[in-house]
mmCIF file with all atom_site columns, C-alpha atoms in Angstrom:
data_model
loop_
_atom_site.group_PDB
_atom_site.id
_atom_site.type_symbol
_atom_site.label_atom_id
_atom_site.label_alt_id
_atom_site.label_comp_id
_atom_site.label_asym_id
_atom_site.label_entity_id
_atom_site.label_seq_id
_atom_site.pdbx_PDB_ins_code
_atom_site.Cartn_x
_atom_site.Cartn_y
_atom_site.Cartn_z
_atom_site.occupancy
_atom_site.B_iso_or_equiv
_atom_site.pdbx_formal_charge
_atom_site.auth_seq_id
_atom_site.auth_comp_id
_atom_site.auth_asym_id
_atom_site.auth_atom_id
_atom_site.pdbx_PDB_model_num
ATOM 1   C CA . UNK A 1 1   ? 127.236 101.757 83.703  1.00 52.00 ? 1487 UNK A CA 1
ATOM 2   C CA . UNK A 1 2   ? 123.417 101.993 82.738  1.00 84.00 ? 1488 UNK A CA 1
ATOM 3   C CA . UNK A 1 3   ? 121.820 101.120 85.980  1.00 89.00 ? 1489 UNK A CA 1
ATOM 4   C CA . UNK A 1 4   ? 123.445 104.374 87.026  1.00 93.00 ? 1490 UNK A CA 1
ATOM 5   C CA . UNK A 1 5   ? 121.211 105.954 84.542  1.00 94.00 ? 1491 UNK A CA 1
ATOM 6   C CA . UNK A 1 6   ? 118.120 104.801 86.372  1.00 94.00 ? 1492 UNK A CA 1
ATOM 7   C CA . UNK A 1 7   ? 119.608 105.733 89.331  1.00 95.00 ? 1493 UNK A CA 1
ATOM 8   C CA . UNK A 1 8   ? 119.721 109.607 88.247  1.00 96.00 ? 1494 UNK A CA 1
ATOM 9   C CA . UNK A 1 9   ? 116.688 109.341 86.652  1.00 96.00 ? 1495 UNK A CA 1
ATOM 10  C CA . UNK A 1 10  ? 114.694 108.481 89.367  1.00 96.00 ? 1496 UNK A CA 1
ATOM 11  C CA . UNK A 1 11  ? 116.987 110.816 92.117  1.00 97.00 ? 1497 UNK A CA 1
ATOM 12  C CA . UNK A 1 12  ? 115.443 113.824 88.984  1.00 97.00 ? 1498 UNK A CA 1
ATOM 13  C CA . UNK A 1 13  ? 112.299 112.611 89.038  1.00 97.00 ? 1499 UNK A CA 1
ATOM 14  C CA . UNK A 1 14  ? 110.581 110.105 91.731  1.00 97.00 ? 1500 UNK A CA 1
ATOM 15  C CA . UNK A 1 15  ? 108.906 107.303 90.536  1.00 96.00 ? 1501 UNK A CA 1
ATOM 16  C CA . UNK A 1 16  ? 110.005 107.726 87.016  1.00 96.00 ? 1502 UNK A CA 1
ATOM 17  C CA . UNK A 1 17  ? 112.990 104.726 87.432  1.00 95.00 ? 1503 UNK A CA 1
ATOM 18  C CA . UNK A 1 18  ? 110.192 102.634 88.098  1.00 96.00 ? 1504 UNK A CA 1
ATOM 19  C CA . UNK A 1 19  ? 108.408 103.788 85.517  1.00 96.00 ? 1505 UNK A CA 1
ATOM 20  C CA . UNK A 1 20  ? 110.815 102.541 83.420  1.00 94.00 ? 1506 UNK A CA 1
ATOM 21  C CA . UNK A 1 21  ? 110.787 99.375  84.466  1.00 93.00 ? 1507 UNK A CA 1
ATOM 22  C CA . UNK A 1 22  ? 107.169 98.855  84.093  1.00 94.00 ? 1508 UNK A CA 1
ATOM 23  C CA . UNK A 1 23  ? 106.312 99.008  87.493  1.00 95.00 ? 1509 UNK A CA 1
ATOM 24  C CA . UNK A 1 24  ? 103.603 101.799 87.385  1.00 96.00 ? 1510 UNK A CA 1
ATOM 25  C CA . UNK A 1 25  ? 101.878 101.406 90.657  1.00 96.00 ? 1511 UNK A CA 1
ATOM 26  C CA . UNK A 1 26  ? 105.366 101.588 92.647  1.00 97.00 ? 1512 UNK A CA 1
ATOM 27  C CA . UNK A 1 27  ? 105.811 104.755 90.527  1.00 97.00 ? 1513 UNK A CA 1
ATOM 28  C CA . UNK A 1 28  ? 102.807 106.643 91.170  1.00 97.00 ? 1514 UNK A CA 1
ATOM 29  C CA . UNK A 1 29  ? 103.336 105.540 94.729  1.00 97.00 ? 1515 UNK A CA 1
ATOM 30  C CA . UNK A 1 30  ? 106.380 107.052 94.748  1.00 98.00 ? 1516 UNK A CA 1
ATOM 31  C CA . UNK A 1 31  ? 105.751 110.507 92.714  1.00 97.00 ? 1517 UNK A CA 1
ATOM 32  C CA . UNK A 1 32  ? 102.738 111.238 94.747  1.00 97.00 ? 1518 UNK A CA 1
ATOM 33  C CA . UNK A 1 33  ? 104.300 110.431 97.989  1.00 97.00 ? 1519 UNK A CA 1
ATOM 34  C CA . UNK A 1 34  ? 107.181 112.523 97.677  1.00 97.00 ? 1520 UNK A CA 1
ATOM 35  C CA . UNK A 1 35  ? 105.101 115.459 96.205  1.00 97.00 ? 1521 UNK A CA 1
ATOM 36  C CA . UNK A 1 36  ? 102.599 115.448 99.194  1.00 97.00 ? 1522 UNK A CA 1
ATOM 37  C CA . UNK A 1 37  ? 105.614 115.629 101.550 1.00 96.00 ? 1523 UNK A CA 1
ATOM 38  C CA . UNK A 1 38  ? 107.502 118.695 99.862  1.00 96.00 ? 1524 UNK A CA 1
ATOM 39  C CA . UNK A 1 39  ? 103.434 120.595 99.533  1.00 95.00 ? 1525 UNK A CA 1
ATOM 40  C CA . UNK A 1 40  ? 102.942 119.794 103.144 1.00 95.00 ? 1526 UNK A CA 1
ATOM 41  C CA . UNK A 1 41  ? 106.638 120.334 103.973 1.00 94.00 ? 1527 UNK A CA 1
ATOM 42  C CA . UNK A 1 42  ? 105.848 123.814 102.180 1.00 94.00 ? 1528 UNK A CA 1
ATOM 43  C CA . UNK A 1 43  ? 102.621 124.505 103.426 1.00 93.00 ? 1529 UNK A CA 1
ATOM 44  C CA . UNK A 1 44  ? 103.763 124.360 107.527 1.00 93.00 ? 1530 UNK A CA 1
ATOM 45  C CA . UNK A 1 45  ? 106.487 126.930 106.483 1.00 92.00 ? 1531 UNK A CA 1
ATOM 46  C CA . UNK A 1 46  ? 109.319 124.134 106.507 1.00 93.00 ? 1532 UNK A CA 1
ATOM 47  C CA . UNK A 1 47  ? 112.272 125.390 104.722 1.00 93.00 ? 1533 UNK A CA 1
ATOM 48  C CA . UNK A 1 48  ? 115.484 123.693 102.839 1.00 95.00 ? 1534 UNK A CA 1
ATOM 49  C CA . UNK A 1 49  ? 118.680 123.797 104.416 1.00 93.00 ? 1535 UNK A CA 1
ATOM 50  C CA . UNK A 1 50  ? 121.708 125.718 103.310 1.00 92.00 ? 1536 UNK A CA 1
ATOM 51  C CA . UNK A 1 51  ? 125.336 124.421 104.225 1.00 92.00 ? 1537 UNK A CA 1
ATOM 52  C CA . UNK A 1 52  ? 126.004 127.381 105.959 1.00 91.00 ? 1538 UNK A CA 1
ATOM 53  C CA . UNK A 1 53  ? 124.928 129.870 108.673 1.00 90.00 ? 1539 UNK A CA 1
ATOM 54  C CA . UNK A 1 54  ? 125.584 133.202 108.035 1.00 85.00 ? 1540 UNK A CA 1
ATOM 55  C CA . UNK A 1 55  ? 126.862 135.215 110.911 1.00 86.00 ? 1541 UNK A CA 1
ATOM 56  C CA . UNK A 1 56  ? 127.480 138.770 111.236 1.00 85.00 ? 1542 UNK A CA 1
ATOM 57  C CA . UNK A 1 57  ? 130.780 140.355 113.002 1.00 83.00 ? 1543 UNK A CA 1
ATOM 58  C CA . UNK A 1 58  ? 130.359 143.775 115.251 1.00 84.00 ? 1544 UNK A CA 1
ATOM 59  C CA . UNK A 1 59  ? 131.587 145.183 112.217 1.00 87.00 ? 1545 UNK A CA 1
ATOM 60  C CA . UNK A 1 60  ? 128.399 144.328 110.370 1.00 84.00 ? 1546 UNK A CA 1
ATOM 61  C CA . UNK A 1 61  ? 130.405 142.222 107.790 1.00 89.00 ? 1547 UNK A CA 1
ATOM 62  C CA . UNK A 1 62  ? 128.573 139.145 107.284 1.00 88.00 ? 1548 UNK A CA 1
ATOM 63  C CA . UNK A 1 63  ? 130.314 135.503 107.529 1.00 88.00 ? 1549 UNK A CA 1
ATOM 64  C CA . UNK A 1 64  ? 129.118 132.580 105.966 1.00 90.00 ? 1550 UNK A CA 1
ATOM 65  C CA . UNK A 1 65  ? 129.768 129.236 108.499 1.00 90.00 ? 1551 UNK A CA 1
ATOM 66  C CA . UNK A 1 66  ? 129.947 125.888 106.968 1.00 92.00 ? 1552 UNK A CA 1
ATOM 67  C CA . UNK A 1 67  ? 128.275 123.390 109.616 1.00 92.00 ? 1553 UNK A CA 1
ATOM 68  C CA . UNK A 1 68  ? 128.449 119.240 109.231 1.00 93.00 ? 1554 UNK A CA 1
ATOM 69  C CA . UNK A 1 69  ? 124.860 118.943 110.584 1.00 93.00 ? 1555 UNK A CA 1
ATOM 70  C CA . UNK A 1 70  ? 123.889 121.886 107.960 1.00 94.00 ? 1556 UNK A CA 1
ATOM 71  C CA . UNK A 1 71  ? 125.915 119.687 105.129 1.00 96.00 ? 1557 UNK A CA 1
ATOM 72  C CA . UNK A 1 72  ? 123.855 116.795 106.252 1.00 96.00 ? 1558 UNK A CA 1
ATOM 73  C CA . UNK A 1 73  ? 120.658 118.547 105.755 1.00 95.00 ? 1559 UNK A CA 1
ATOM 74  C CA . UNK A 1 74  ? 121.279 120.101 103.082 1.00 96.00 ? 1560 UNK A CA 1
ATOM 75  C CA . UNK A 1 75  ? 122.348 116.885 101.322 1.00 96.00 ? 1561 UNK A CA 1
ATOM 76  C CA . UNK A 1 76  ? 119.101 115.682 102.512 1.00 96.00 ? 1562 UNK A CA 1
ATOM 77  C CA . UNK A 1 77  ? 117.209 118.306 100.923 1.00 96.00 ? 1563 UNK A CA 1
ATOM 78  C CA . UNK A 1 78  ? 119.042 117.750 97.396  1.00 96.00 ? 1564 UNK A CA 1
ATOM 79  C CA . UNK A 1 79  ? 117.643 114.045 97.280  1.00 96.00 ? 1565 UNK A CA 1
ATOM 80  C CA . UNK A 1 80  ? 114.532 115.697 96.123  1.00 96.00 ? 1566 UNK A CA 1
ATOM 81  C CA . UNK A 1 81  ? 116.417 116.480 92.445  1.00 95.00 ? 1567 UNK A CA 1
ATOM 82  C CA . UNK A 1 82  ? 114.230 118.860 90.664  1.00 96.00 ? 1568 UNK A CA 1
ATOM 83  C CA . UNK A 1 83  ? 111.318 119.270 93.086  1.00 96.00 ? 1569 UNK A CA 1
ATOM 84  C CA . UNK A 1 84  ? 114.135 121.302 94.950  1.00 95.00 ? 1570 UNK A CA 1
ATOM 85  C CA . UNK A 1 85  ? 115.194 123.151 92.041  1.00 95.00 ? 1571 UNK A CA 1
ATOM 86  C CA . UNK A 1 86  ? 111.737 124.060 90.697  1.00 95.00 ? 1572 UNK A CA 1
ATOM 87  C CA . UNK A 1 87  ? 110.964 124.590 94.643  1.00 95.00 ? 1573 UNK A CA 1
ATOM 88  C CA . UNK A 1 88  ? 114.030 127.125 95.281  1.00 93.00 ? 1574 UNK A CA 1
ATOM 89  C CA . UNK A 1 89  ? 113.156 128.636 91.657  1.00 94.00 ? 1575 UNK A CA 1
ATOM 90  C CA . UNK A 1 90  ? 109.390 129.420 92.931  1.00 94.00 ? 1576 UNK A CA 1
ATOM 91  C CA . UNK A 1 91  ? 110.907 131.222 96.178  1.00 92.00 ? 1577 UNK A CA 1
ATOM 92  C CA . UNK A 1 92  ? 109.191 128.702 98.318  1.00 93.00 ? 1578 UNK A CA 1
ATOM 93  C CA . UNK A 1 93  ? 110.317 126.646 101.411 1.00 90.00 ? 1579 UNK A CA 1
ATOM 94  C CA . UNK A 1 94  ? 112.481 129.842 102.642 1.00 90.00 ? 1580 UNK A CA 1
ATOM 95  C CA . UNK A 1 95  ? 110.824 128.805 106.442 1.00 90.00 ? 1581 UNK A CA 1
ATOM 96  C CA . UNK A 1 96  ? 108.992 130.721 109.137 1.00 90.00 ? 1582 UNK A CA 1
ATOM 97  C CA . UNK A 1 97  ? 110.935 130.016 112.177 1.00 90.00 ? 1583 UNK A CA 1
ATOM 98  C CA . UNK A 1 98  ? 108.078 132.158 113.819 1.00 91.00 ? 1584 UNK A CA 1
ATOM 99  C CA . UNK A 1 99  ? 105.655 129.418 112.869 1.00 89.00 ? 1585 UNK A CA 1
ATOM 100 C CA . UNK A 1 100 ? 104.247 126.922 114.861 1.00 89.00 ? 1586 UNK A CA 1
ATOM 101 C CA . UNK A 1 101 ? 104.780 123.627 112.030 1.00 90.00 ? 1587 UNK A CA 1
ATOM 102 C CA . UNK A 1 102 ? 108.021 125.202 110.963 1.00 93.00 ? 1588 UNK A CA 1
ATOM 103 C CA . UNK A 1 103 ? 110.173 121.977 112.624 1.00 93.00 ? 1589 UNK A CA 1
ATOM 104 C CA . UNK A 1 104 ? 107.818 119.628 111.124 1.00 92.00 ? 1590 UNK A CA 1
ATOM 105 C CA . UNK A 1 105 ? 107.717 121.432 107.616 1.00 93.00 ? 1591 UNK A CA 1
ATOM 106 C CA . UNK A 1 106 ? 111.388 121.214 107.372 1.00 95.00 ? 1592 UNK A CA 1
ATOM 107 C CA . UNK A 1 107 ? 111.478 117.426 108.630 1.00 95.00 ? 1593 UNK A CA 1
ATOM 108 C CA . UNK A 1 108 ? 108.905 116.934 106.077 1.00 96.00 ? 1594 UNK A CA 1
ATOM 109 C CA . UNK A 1 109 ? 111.237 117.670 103.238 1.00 96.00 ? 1595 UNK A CA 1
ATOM 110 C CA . UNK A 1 110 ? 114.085 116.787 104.540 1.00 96.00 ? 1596 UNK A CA 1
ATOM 111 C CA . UNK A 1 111 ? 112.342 113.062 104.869 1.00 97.00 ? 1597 UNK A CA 1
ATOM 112 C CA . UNK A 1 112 ? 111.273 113.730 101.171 1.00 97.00 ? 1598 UNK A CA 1
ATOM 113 C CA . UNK A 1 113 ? 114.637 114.228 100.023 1.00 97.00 ? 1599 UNK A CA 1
ATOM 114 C CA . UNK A 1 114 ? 116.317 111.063 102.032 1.00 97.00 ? 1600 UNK A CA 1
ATOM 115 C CA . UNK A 1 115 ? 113.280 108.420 100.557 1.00 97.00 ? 1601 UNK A CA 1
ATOM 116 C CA . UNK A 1 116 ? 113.937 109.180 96.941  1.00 97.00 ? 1602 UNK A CA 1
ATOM 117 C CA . UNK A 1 117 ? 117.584 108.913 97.181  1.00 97.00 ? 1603 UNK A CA 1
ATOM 118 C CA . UNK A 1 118 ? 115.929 104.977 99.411  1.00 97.00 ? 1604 UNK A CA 1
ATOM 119 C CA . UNK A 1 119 ? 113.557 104.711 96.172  1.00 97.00 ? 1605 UNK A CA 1
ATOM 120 C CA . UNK A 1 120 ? 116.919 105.904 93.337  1.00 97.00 ? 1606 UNK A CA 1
ATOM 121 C CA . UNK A 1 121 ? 118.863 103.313 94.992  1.00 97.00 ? 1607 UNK A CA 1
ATOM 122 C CA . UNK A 1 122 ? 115.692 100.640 94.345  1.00 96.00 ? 1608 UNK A CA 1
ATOM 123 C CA . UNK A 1 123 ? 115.783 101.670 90.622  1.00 95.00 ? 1609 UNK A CA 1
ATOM 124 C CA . UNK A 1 124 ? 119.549 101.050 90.328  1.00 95.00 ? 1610 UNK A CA 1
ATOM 125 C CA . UNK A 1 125 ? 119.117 98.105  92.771  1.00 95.00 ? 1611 UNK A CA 1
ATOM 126 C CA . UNK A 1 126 ? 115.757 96.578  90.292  1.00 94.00 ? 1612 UNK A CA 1
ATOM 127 C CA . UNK A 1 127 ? 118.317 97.560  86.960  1.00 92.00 ? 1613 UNK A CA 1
ATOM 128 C CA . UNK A 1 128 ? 121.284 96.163  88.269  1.00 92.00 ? 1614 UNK A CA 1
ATOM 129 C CA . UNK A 1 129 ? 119.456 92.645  88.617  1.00 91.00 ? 1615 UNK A CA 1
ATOM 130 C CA . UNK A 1 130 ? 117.986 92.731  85.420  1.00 86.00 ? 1616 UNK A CA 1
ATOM 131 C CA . UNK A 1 131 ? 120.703 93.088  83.833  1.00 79.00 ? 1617 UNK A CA 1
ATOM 132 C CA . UNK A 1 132 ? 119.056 95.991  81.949  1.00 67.00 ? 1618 UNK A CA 1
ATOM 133 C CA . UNK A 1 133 ? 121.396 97.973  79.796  1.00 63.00 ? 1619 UNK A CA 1
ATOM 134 C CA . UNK A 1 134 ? 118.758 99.244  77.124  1.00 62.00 ? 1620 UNK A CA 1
ATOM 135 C CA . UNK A 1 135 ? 118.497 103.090 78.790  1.00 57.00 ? 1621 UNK A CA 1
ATOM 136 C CA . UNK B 2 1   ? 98.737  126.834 108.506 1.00 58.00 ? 1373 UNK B CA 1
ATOM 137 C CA . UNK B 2 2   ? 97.712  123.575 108.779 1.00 69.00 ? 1374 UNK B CA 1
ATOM 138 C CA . UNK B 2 3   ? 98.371  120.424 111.391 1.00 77.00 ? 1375 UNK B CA 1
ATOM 139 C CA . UNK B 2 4   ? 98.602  122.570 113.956 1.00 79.00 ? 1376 UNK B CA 1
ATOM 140 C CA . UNK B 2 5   ? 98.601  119.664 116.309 1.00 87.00 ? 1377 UNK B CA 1
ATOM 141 C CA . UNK B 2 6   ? 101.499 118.182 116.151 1.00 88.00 ? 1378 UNK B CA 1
ATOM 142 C CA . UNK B 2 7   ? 100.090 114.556 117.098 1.00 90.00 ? 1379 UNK B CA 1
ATOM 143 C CA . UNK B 2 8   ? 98.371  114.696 113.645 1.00 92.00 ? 1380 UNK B CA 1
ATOM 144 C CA . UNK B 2 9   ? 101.198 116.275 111.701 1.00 92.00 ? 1381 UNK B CA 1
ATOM 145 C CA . UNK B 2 10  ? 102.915 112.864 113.079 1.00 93.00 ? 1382 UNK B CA 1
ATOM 146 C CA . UNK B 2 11  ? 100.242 110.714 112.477 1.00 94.00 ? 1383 UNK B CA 1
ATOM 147 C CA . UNK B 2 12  ? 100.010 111.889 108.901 1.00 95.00 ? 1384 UNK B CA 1
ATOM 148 C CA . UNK B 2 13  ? 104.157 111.869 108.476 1.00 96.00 ? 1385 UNK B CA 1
ATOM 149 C CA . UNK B 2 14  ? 103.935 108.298 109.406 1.00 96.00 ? 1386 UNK B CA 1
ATOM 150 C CA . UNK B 2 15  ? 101.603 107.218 107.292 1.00 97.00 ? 1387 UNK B CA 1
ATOM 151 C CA . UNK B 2 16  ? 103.099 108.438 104.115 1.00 97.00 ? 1388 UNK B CA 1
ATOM 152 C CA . UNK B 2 17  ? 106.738 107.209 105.306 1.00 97.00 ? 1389 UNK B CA 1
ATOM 153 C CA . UNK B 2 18  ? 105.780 103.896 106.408 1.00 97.00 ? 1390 UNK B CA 1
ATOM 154 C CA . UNK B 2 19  ? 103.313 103.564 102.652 1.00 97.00 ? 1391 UNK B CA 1
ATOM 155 C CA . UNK B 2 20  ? 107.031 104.808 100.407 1.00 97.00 ? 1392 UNK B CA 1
ATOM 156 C CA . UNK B 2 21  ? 108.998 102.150 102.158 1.00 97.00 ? 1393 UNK B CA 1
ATOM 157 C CA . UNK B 2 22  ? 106.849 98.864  102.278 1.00 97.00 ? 1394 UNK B CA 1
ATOM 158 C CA . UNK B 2 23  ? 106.131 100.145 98.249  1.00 97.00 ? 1395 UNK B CA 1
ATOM 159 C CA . UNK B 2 24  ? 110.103 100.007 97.928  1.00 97.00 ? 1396 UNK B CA 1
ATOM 160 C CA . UNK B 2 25  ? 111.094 96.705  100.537 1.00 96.00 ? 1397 UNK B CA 1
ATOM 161 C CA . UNK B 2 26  ? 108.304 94.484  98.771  1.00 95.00 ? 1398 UNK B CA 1
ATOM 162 C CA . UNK B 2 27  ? 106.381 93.394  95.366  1.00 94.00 ? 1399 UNK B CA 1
ATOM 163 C CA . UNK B 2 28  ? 103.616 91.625  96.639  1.00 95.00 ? 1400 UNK B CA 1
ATOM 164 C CA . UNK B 2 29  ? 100.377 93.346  98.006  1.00 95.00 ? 1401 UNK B CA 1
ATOM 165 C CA . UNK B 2 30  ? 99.919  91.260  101.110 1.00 97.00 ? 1402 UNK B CA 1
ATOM 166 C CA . UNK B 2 31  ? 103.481 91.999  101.900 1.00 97.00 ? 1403 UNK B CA 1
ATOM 167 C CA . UNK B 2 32  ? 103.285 95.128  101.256 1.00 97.00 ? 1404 UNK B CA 1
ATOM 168 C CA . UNK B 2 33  ? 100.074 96.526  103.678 1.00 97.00 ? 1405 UNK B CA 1
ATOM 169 C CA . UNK B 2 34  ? 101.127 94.069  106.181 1.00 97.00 ? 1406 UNK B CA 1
ATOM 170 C CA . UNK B 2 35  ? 105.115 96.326  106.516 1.00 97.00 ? 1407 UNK B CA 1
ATOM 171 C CA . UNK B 2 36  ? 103.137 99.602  105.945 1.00 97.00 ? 1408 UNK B CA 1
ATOM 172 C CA . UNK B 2 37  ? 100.884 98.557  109.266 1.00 97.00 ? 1409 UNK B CA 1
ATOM 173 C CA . UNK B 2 38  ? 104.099 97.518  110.984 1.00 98.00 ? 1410 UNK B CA 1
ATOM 174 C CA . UNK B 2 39  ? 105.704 100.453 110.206 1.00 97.00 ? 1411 UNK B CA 1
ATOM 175 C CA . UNK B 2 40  ? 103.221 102.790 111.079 1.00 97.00 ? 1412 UNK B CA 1
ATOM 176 C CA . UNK B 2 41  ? 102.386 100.755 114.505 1.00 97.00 ? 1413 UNK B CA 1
ATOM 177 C CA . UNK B 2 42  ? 106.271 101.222 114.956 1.00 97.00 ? 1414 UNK B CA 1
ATOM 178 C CA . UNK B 2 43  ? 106.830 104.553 114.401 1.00 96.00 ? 1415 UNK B CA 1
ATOM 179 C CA . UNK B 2 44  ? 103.334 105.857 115.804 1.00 96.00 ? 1416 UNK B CA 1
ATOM 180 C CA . UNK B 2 45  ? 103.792 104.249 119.001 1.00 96.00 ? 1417 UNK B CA 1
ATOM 181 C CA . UNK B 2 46  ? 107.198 104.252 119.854 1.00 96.00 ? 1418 UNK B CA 1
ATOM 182 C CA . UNK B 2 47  ? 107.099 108.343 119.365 1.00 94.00 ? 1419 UNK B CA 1
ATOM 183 C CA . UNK B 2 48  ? 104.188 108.067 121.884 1.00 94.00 ? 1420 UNK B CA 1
ATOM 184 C CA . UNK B 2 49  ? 106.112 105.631 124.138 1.00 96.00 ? 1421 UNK B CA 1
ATOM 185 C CA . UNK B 2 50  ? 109.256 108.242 123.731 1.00 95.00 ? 1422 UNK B CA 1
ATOM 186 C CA . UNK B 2 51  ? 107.282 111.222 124.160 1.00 93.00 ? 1423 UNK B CA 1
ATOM 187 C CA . UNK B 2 52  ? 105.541 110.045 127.534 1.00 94.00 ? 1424 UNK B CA 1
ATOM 188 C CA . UNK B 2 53  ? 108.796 109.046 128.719 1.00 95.00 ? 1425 UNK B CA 1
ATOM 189 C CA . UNK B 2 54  ? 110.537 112.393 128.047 1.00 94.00 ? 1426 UNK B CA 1
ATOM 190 C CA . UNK B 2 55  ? 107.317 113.889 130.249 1.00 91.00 ? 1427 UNK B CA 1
ATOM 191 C CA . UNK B 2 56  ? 109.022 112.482 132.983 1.00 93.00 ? 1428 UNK B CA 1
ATOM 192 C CA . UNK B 2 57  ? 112.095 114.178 132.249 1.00 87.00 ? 1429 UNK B CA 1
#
């Protein structure tokens, strides 16, 4: 069970799994890669997907629509552990569909979010061969 | 804003993809820069390559 441990460690925090296995350049790699995607992502007014799409009727009631290619990025976008938490909790990355980067922003963390679940699964994958059970 | 060329925004996407993935496939050093250049050649000019071809489009 404990190389699942590294596993959410490292989807929380980037870089930290390998931290914890004593590979420190791998983890600042990591860290600082995925946090100058989300700032960039942030800075060309990308934003984070939600699951749904929210319609309203002629009535003026509004209707919240559940869309697979939504689900998909907003899985993507929850890859990024607590840099989206502490991301959402700031009010950033709501998007600016008006702006010119706003595609590229929101690939940018999407990307972010899908290479640290890649660099989770590495930490489970570098555990799992060690045999490591001491977390 | 910033990147407002998208070429760069690319160029600079690339870059920091193509670094996060050699750093995760391989250990060594050599290894590594020489599948963060591949990657980046890759990426860089095949979204040239499909760009120019979508021109024609």
């Amino acid at each position: 069970m404990r190389p699942y441990l590294f596993f959410l460690i490292s989807w929380l925090i980037p870089g930290s799994g390998h931290l914890l296995h004593k590979k420190y350049t791998k983890a600042v790699v990591f860290f600082s890669g995925i946090l100058l995607l989300v700032v960039l992502g942030i800075i060309m007014e990308g934003k984070f997907f939600l699951p749904y799409a929210e319609t309203s009727n002629n009535y003026g009631i509004v209707q919240r629509q559940f869309h697979p290619l939504l689900i998909l990025g907003f899985l993507g976008d929850i890859g990024l552990g607590l840099f989206n938490i502490i991301v959402n909790f700031l009010g950033f990355a709501k998007g600016n569909i008006e702006s010119v980067t706003y595609h590229y922003g929101t690939t940018y963390l999407v990307s972010a979010g899908l290479l640290n679940y890649m660099i989770a699964l590495n930490a489970f994958d570098i555990a799992k061969k060690e045999g490591r059970n001491d977390l | 804003m910033i990147f407002r060329s998208h070429f760069i925004s690319m160029l600079v996407f690339s870059g920091i993809v193509s670094t996060i993935i050699a750093f995760i496939r391989y250990d060594d050093n050599a290894m590594i820069k020489k599948e963060g250049i591949k990657l980046f050649l890759y990426m860089s000019v095949g979204i040239i390559a499909g760009s120019w071809i979508i021109n024609f489009l």
